[in-house]
CSV table of C-alpha atoms in Angstrom, one decimal:
chain,number,residue,atom,x,y,z
A,1,MET,CA,-2.0,-10.6,-3.8
A,2,ASP,CA,0.4,-10.0,-6.7
A,3,SER,CA,-0.8,-6.9,-8.4
A,4,ASP,CA,0.4,-8.0,-12.0
A,5,ASP,CA,-2.1,-8.9,-14.5
A,6,ASP,CA,-0.7,-10.5,-17.7
A,7,GLN,CA,-4.3,-10.7,-19.2
A,8,VAL,CA,-6.0,-9.7,-22.0
A,9,GLU,CA,-8.3,-6.8,-21.7
A,10,GLU,CA,-11.7,-7.3,-22.8
A,11,VAL,CA,-13.8,-4.6,-21.7
A,12,VAL,CA,-12.8,-1.0,-21.0
A,13,GLU,CA,-15.3,1.6,-19.5
A,14,GLY,CA,-14.1,5.1,-19.5
A,15,PRO,CA,-12.3,7.6,-21.5
A,16,LEU,CA,-9.7,6.5,-24.2
A,17,ASP,CA,-6.7,8.3,-25.7
A,18,ASP,CA,-6.2,8.7,-29.5
A,19,ASP,CA,-4.5,5.2,-29.5
A,20,ASP,CA,-7.8,3.9,-27.9
A,21,GLN,CA,-5.8,3.1,-24.5
A,22,PRO,CA,-7.5,3.7,-21.4
A,23,HIS,CA,-6.8,7.3,-19.9
A,24,GLY,CA,-8.4,8.8,-16.9
A,25,PHE,CA,-10.7,6.9,-14.5
A,26,CYS,CA,-11.6,3.7,-16.1
A,27,LYS,CA,-13.2,0.1,-15.5
A,28,VAL,CA,-11.3,-2.8,-17.2
A,29,THR,CA,-12.5,-6.3,-17.2
A,30,TYR,CA,-10.3,-8.9,-18.3
A,31,SER,CA,-11.1,-12.3,-19.8
A,32,SER,CA,-10.6,-14.1,-16.3
A,33,THR,CA,-13.2,-11.8,-15.2
A,34,ASP,CA,-11.0,-10.0,-12.8
A,35,ARG,CA,-11.8,-6.3,-12.8
A,36,PHE,CA,-9.6,-3.3,-12.2
A,37,GLU,CA,-11.0,0.3,-11.4
A,38,GLY,CA,-8.5,3.1,-11.2
A,39,HIS,CA,-6.8,5.9,-13.1
A,40,PHE,CA,-4.8,5.3,-16.2
A,41,VAL,CA,-2.3,7.4,-18.1
A,42,HIS,CA,-2.0,6.4,-21.9
A,43,GLY,CA,-3.0,2.5,-21.1
A,44,GLU,CA,-0.9,2.1,-17.8
A,45,LYS,CA,-2.3,2.3,-14.4
A,46,ASN,CA,-1.2,5.5,-12.4
A,47,GLY,CA,-2.7,6.6,-9.2
A,48,LYS,CA,-5.3,5.1,-6.9
A,49,GLY,CA,-6.7,1.9,-8.1
A,50,LYS,CA,-8.2,-1.5,-7.0
A,51,PHE,CA,-8.5,-5.0,-8.4
A,52,PHE,CA,-11.6,-7.2,-7.9
A,53,PHE,CA,-10.6,-10.7,-8.7
A,54,PHE,CA,-12.8,-13.6,-9.5
A,55,ASP,CA,-12.7,-15.5,-6.3
A,56,GLY,CA,-14.0,-12.3,-4.4
A,57,SER,CA,-10.6,-10.8,-3.1
A,58,THR,CA,-9.5,-7.4,-3.9
A,59,LEU,CA,-6.3,-5.7,-4.0
A,60,GLU,CA,-6.1,-1.7,-3.6
A,61,GLY,CA,-3.2,0.8,-3.6
A,62,PHE,CA,-1.5,3.5,-5.6
A,63,TYR,CA,0.0,2.5,-8.9
A,64,VAL,CA,3.0,4.0,-10.7
A,65,ASP,CA,3.6,3.3,-14.3
A,66,ASP,CA,1.4,0.3,-14.2
A,67,ALA,CA,2.8,-1.3,-11.0
A,68,LEU,CA,1.6,-1.2,-7.4
A,69,GLN,CA,4.1,0.9,-5.1
A,70,GLY,CA,4.1,1.6,-1.5
A,71,GLN,CA,1.2,0.5,1.0
A,72,GLY,CA,-1.2,-1.9,-0.4
A,73,LEU,CA,-4.4,-3.5,1.2
A,74,TYR,CA,-5.1,-7.1,0.1
A,75,THR,CA,-8.7,-8.4,1.2
A,76,TYR,CA,-9.3,-12.1,1.2
A,77,GLU,CA,-12.7,-13.4,0.0
A,78,ASP,CA,-13.5,-14.3,3.6
A,79,GLY,CA,-12.9,-10.7,4.8
A,80,GLY,CA,-9.4,-11.1,6.2
A,81,VAL,CA,-6.9,-8.6,5.4
A,82,LEU,CA,-3.1,-8.3,4.5
A,83,ARG,CA,-1.5,-4.8,4.7
A,84,GLY,CA,1.8,-4.7,3.3
A,85,THR,CA,4.5,-2.5,1.3
A,86,TYR,CA,4.6,-3.2,-2.5
A,87,VAL,CA,7.7,-2.5,-4.7
A,88,ASP,CA,7.1,-3.0,-8.5
A,89,GLY,CA,3.8,-4.9,-7.8
A,90,GLU,CA,5.3,-7.5,-5.4
A,91,LEU,CA,5.1,-7.5,-1.6
A,92,ASN,CA,8.4,-6.5,-0.3
A,93,GLY,CA,8.7,-5.2,3.4
A,94,PRO,CA,6.7,-5.0,6.7
A,95,ALA,CA,3.4,-6.6,6.4
A,96,GLN,CA,0.3,-7.5,8.8
A,97,GLU,CA,-2.5,-9.8,8.3
A,98,LEU,CA,-5.8,-9.9,10.1
A,99,ASP,CA,-8.6,-12.5,10.0
A,100,SER,CA,-12.2,-11.8,9.1
A,101,GLU,CA,-12.8,-10.9,12.7
A,102,GLY,CA,-10.1,-8.4,12.8
A,103,HIS,CA,-7.8,-10.4,14.9
A,104,LEU,CA,-4.0,-10.0,14.1
A,105,VAL,CA,-2.9,-13.4,12.5
A,106,PHE,CA,0.6,-12.5,11.2
A,107,LYS,CA,3.2,-9.8,11.6
A,108,GLY,CA,6.6,-9.8,9.9
A,109,GLN,CA,8.3,-9.2,6.5
A,110,TYR,CA,7.7,-9.9,2.8
A,111,LYS,CA,10.2,-10.6,0.0
A,112,ASP,CA,9.0,-11.2,-3.6
A,113,ASN,CA,5.6,-12.0,-2.3
A,114,SER,CA,6.5,-14.7,0.2
A,115,ARG,CA,7.1,-14.4,4.1
A,116,TYR,CA,10.7,-13.7,4.9
A,117,GLY,CA,12.9,-13.4,7.9
A,118,THR,CA,11.8,-13.3,11.4
A,119,CYS,CA,7.7,-13.4,11.7
A,120,TRP,CA,5.1,-13.9,14.2
A,121,VAL,CA,2.1,-15.9,13.6
A,122,TYR,CA,-0.8,-15.3,16.1
A,123,HIS,CA,-3.7,-17.7,17.1
A,124,PRO,CA,-7.2,-16.2,17.9
A,125,ASP,CA,-6.8,-17.9,21.6
A,126,GLY,CA,-3.7,-15.7,22.4
A,127,GLY,CA,-1.1,-18.3,21.7
A,128,ARG,CA,1.7,-17.3,19.0
A,129,VAL,CA,4.5,-18.5,17.1
A,130,PHE,CA,7.7,-16.7,16.6
A,131,GLY,CA,10.8,-17.6,14.5
A,132,GLN,CA,12.6,-17.4,11.2
A,133,VAL,CA,10.9,-18.6,8.2
A,134,ASN,CA,12.5,-20.9,5.4
A,135,GLU,CA,12.8,-20.2,2.0
A,136,ASP,CA,9.3,-21.5,1.4
A,137,GLY,CA,7.9,-18.8,3.9
A,138,GLU,CA,7.2,-21.6,6.4
A,139,MET,CA,7.8,-21.4,10.3
A,140,THR,CA,10.1,-24.2,9.9
A,141,GLY,CA,13.6,-24.6,11.9
A,142,ASP,CA,15.3,-25.4,15.2
A,143,SER,CA,15.0,-22.1,16.6
A,144,VAL,CA,11.3,-21.6,16.7
A,145,ALA,CA,8.9,-20.9,19.7
A,146,TYR,CA,5.6,-21.3,20.6
A,147,ILE,CA,4.4,-18.7,23.1
A,148,TYR,CA,1.5,-19.3,25.6
A,149,PRO,CA,-1.3,-16.7,26.1
A,150,ASP,CA,0.8,-15.1,29.2
A,151,GLY,CA,3.3,-13.9,26.6
A,152,LEU,CA,6.0,-15.1,29.2
A,153,THR,CA,6.0,-19.2,29.0
A,154,ALA,CA,7.2,-21.0,25.8
A,155,LEU,CA,8.4,-24.0,24.2
A,156,PHE,CA,11.4,-23.4,22.1
A,157,GLY,CA,12.9,-25.8,19.6
A,158,SER,CA,12.1,-27.6,16.5
A,159,PHE,CA,8.9,-26.8,14.2
A,160,VAL,CA,7.9,-27.7,10.9
A,161,ASP,CA,5.5,-25.2,9.2
A,162,GLY,CA,4.4,-24.1,12.8
A,163,GLU,CA,3.9,-27.6,14.0
A,164,LEU,CA,5.8,-28.5,17.3
A,165,ILE,CA,8.4,-31.3,16.4
A,166,GLN,CA,10.5,-31.2,19.8
A,167,ALA,CA,10.8,-28.3,22.1
A,168,ARG,CA,11.9,-27.5,25.7
A,169,LEU,CA,10.2,-25.1,28.2
A,170,ALA,CA,11.8,-21.6,28.1
A,171,ASN,CA,10.9,-18.3,29.5
A,172,VAL,CA,10.5,-15.3,27.3
A,173,ILE,CA,12.8,-12.3,28.0
A,174,SER,CA,12.8,-8.9,26.2
A,175,ALA,CA,9.2,-9.8,25.2
A,176,GLU,CA,8.4,-6.0,24.5
A,177,THR,CA,11.0,-6.0,21.4
A,178,GLU,CA,10.3,-7.4,18.0
A,179,ARG,CA,12.8,-10.1,18.6
A,180,PRO,CA,12.2,-11.8,21.9
A,181,ARG,CA,15.0,-14.0,23.5
A,182,PHE,CA,14.4,-17.2,25.2
A,183,GLU,CA,16.1,-18.5,28.1
A,184,ILE,CA,15.8,-22.5,28.3
A,185,SER,CA,14.7,-23.9,31.7
A,186,ALA,CA,17.2,-26.1,33.4
A,187,ASN,CA,16.4,-29.7,33.3
A,188,SER,CA,13.3,-29.0,31.2
A,189,ALA,CA,11.4,-32.0,29.8
A,190,VAL,CA,10.8,-32.5,26.1
A,191,TYR,CA,7.7,-31.8,24.6
A,192,SER,CA,6.5,-33.1,21.0
A,193,TYR,CA,3.4,-32.8,19.0
A,194,ASP,CA,1.0,-35.3,20.6
A,195,LYS,CA,-2.4,-35.0,19.3
A,196,SER,CA,-4.9,-37.6,20.4
A,197,THR,CA,-6.7,-40.2,18.3
A,198,SER,CA,-10.2,-42.0,18.9
A,199,THR,CA,-7.9,-44.5,20.9
A,200,CYS,CA,-4.7,-43.0,22.1
A,201,LEU,CA,-5.3,-40.1,24.5
A,202,ALA,CA,-1.5,-39.1,24.8
A,203,THR,CA,1.9,-40.6,24.3
A,204,HIS,CA,3.0,-38.7,27.4
A,205,ALA,CA,0.0,-39.0,29.8
A,206,LEU,CA,1.9,-37.9,33.0
A,207,LEU,CA,3.7,-34.9,31.3
A,208,PRO,CA,2.0,-32.1,32.7
A,209,ASP,CA,1.5,-29.0,30.6
A,210,PRO,CA,4.0,-26.3,31.9
A,211,TYR,CA,1.6,-23.3,31.5
A,212,GLU,CA,-1.4,-25.0,33.1
A,213,SER,CA,0.6,-26.4,36.0
A,214,THR,CA,1.3,-22.9,37.3
A,215,ARG,CA,-2.3,-21.6,37.0
A,216,ALA,CA,-4.4,-24.9,38.2
A,217,PHE,CA,-4.4,-27.8,40.4
A,218,VAL,CA,-6.9,-30.5,41.2
A,219,ALA,CA,-8.2,-31.1,44.8
A,220,GLU,CA,-11.6,-32.3,46.3
A,221,SER,CA,-14.6,-30.1,44.9
A,222,LEU,CA,-16.3,-27.8,47.6
A,223,ILE,CA,-19.4,-28.9,45.6
A,224,LYS,CA,-21.3,-31.6,47.4
A,225,GLY,CA,-21.0,-35.0,46.0
A,226,ALA,CA,-18.9,-33.6,42.8
A,227,GLY,CA,-15.8,-35.6,43.8
A,228,GLN,CA,-12.6,-33.8,42.4
A,229,GLY,CA,-12.6,-30.3,41.1
A,230,LEU,CA,-10.2,-27.6,39.6
A,231,PHE,CA,-8.7,-25.0,41.6
A,232,ALA,CA,-6.8,-21.5,40.7
A,233,LYS,CA,-3.4,-21.9,41.7
A,234,THR,CA,-2.8,-17.9,41.4
A,235,ASP,CA,-5.0,-15.0,41.2
A,236,ALA,CA,-6.2,-14.5,37.7
A,237,GLU,CA,-7.8,-11.7,35.6
A,238,ARG,CA,-10.7,-11.9,33.5
A,239,ASP,CA,-10.1,-13.6,30.3
A,240,THR,CA,-7.3,-15.8,31.3
A,241,VAL,CA,-6.6,-19.3,30.1
A,242,VAL,CA,-6.3,-21.3,32.9
A,243,ALA,CA,-6.4,-24.9,31.8
A,244,PHE,CA,-6.7,-27.2,28.8
A,245,TYR,CA,-9.2,-29.8,28.0
A,246,ASN,CA,-7.7,-32.6,25.9
A,247,GLY,CA,-9.0,-36.2,25.4
A,248,ILE,CA,-9.7,-38.9,22.9
A,249,ARG,CA,-11.5,-37.6,19.9
A,250,ILE,CA,-14.8,-39.5,19.0
A,251,THR,CA,-18.0,-38.7,17.0
A,252,HIS,CA,-21.1,-37.2,18.3
A,253,SER,CA,-23.2,-40.5,17.3
A,254,GLU,CA,-20.8,-42.5,19.5
A,255,VAL,CA,-21.5,-40.4,22.5
A,256,ASP,CA,-25.2,-40.2,21.8
A,257,GLY,CA,-25.4,-44.0,21.5
A,258,ARG,CA,-24.0,-45.1,24.8
A,259,ASP,CA,-25.1,-44.8,28.5
A,260,TRP,CA,-24.6,-41.4,30.3
A,261,ALA,CA,-22.4,-43.0,32.9
A,262,MET,CA,-19.7,-43.0,30.1
A,263,ASN,CA,-20.1,-39.4,29.2
A,264,GLY,CA,-19.0,-37.7,32.4
A,265,ASN,CA,-15.9,-36.2,30.6
A,266,THR,CA,-17.0,-35.3,27.3
A,267,ILE,CA,-17.0,-32.0,25.4
A,268,SER,CA,-18.1,-30.8,22.1
A,269,LEU,CA,-15.1,-29.6,19.9
A,270,ASP,CA,-16.8,-28.9,16.9
A,271,GLU,CA,-19.8,-30.4,14.6
A,272,ASP,CA,-18.0,-33.8,14.0
A,273,THR,CA,-15.8,-34.3,17.2
A,274,VAL,CA,-16.2,-34.7,20.7
A,275,ILE,CA,-13.3,-34.8,23.2
A,276,ASP,CA,-13.5,-37.6,25.7
A,277,VAL,CA,-11.5,-38.4,28.8
A,278,PRO,CA,-12.5,-42.0,29.6
A,279,GLN,CA,-12.1,-44.1,32.7
A,280,PRO,CA,-9.3,-44.9,34.1
A,281,PHE,CA,-7.9,-41.8,32.6
A,282,ASP,CA,-10.0,-39.4,34.6
A,283,GLN,CA,-7.8,-40.4,37.5
A,284,THR,CA,-4.6,-37.9,37.9
A,285,GLU,CA,-2.4,-40.9,38.5
A,286,ARG,CA,-3.2,-42.2,35.1
A,287,TYR,CA,-3.5,-38.9,33.1
A,288,CYS,CA,-2.3,-35.4,34.0
A,289,ALA,CA,-1.0,-33.9,30.8
A,290,SER,CA,-4.2,-31.7,30.8
A,291,LEU,CA,-6.7,-30.8,33.7
A,292,GLY,CA,-9.6,-28.9,32.0
A,293,HIS,CA,-11.9,-32.2,32.4
A,294,LYS,CA,-11.7,-32.0,36.3
A,295,ALA,CA,-13.7,-28.5,36.3
A,296,ASN,CA,-17.1,-29.0,37.8
A,297,HIS,CA,-20.4,-27.4,36.4
A,298,SER,CA,-22.2,-24.6,37.8
A,299,PHE,CA,-25.1,-22.6,36.8
A,300,THR,CA,-23.2,-19.4,37.9
A,301,PRO,CA,-19.7,-20.3,36.5
A,302,ASN,CA,-16.5,-18.5,36.7
A,303,CYS,CA,-15.2,-19.8,33.6
A,304,LYS,CA,-15.9,-21.0,30.2
A,305,TYR,CA,-14.9,-23.5,27.6
A,306,ASP,CA,-13.1,-21.6,24.5
A,307,PRO,CA,-11.6,-23.1,21.4
A,308,PHE,CA,-7.8,-23.5,21.7
A,309,VAL,CA,-4.8,-24.3,19.4
A,310,HIS,CA,-2.5,-26.1,21.7
A,311,PRO,CA,1.1,-26.6,20.5
A,312,ARG,CA,1.2,-30.2,21.8
A,313,PHE,CA,-2.5,-31.5,21.5
A,314,GLY,CA,-3.6,-29.7,18.6
A,315,PRO,CA,-7.1,-28.2,18.2
A,316,ILE,CA,-8.8,-28.8,21.8
A,317,LYS,CA,-10.7,-26.4,24.3
A,318,CYS,CA,-9.3,-24.5,27.0
A,319,ILE,CA,-11.2,-22.9,30.2
A,320,ARG,CA,-11.0,-19.3,30.1
A,321,THR,CA,-12.1,-17.0,33.2
A,322,LEU,CA,-15.4,-15.2,32.8
A,323,ARG,CA,-14.1,-12.8,35.7
A,324,ALA,CA,-11.3,-12.3,38.0
A,325,VAL,CA,-10.8,-15.4,40.1
A,326,GLN,CA,-8.8,-15.5,43.4
A,327,LYS,CA,-6.1,-18.0,44.4
A,328,ASP,CA,-7.6,-21.5,45.6
A,329,GLU,CA,-11.0,-20.4,44.3
A,330,GLU,CA,-12.5,-23.4,42.3
A,331,LEU,CA,-13.0,-23.0,38.9
A,332,THR,CA,-16.3,-23.9,37.4
A,333,VAL,CA,-18.0,-24.0,33.9
A,334,ALA,CA,-21.5,-24.4,32.6
A,335,TYR,CA,-21.8,-27.7,31.0
A,336,GLY,CA,-24.5,-26.6,28.6
A,337,TYR,CA,-26.9,-29.6,28.7
A,338,ASP,CA,-30.1,-29.1,27.0
A,339,HIS,CA,-32.7,-28.4,29.6
A,340,GLU,CA,-35.8,-29.1,27.2
A,341,PRO,CA,-37.6,-32.3,27.6
A,342,SER,CA,-36.8,-34.7,24.7
A,343,GLY,CA,-39.4,-37.2,25.7
A,344,LYS,CA,-41.8,-38.3,28.4
A,345,ASN,CA,-38.7,-38.9,30.9
A,346,GLY,CA,-37.6,-35.2,30.7
A,347,PRO,CA,-34.4,-33.7,29.5
A,348,GLU,CA,-31.6,-36.3,28.6
A,349,VAL,CA,-29.1,-35.3,31.3
A,350,PRO,CA,-27.4,-37.0,34.4
A,351,ASP,CA,-29.3,-37.3,37.3
A,352,TRP,CA,-27.1,-35.3,39.5
A,353,TYR,CA,-27.6,-32.3,36.7
A,354,LYS,CA,-31.4,-32.5,37.4
A,355,ARG,CA,-30.9,-32.0,40.9
A,356,GLU,CA,-28.8,-29.3,40.5
A,357,LEU,CA,-31.1,-27.6,37.8
A,358,ASP,CA,-34.1,-28.0,40.3
A,359,LEU,CA,-32.0,-26.5,42.9
A,360,PHE,CA,-30.9,-23.6,41.0
A,361,ARG,CA,-34.4,-22.9,39.8
A,362,GLN,CA,-35.9,-23.0,43.4
A,363,THR,CA,-33.0,-20.6,44.6
A,364,THR,CA,-33.7,-18.2,41.8
A,365,SER,CA,-37.5,-18.0,42.0
A,366,SER,CA,-37.3,-17.7,45.7
A,367,ALA,CA,-35.0,-14.7,45.1
A,368,HIS,CA,-37.4,-13.1,43.3
């Protein structure tokens, strides 16, 4: 994202002055295969111009006496962008970064090409981290906060490079300003990074998530034979995160190679990993740090599973509303089992799912 180019020019396409220097609109290709297209005045970039770097990224803006000045746009090779203020070819001043899908991922200041001062780092799931970066531009310090998607609930304390070390529950006040303030909750528990492994679900298995605990609770399901279910603690608008699905991390082959009876609380995280809440941790007396595994299946669900980067659990899934839900309404998701037969015995799904699928098909066919 630095606009300087201490490179030997190889090929110049365009007009030259009497000293054979680029003069006017030219294309200059350097030995690294980086390319610059823009206006030159006697060999120096002056005016609008754009670098095309060998890795597929680009940098465009307005050049004065060979240096980028003012607003510049750096586009990463994956399509993400950084909009910032350049002084003498270096990032100095306000900047924003967006990912390849256009989501805001950073807002703050740069100084000499590094993040500087108080900054915001945004997650696509709605969570964000706020604090003052260190001399390396990392969100490291004792006064950093992770703010949940509601913008009001936070974990305030020590972080290293944006990762939670130790923090307490806090309320966000003055959230509409660029520099929010945080009010630590009295008698708050201490929360720390607690990403699961293939054998350890959580170090603090009975410490509820402070955001989830105000939005969801477990009770007997209204679905016949389903056991316990997950319910809304308050009214929630569409697209609201209401619960988290944490568990041990195992492989797809482990899940596929065992009996269905052991897969009652499994969900795919990505191509490599499955999240599982095994017995006896499916009982809230043994584990209640997250409750997402308690949501039951429906072919007409009011929620869905979404990726979530949790400050305590790391990359997991969350449960997000598909529509507005009312207080005490049961929260359901579509489990997404494959309906297609994989052998002579039909689809490889639990028996209860087969019964629900048959009932759903009968209901929908009779409705037509």
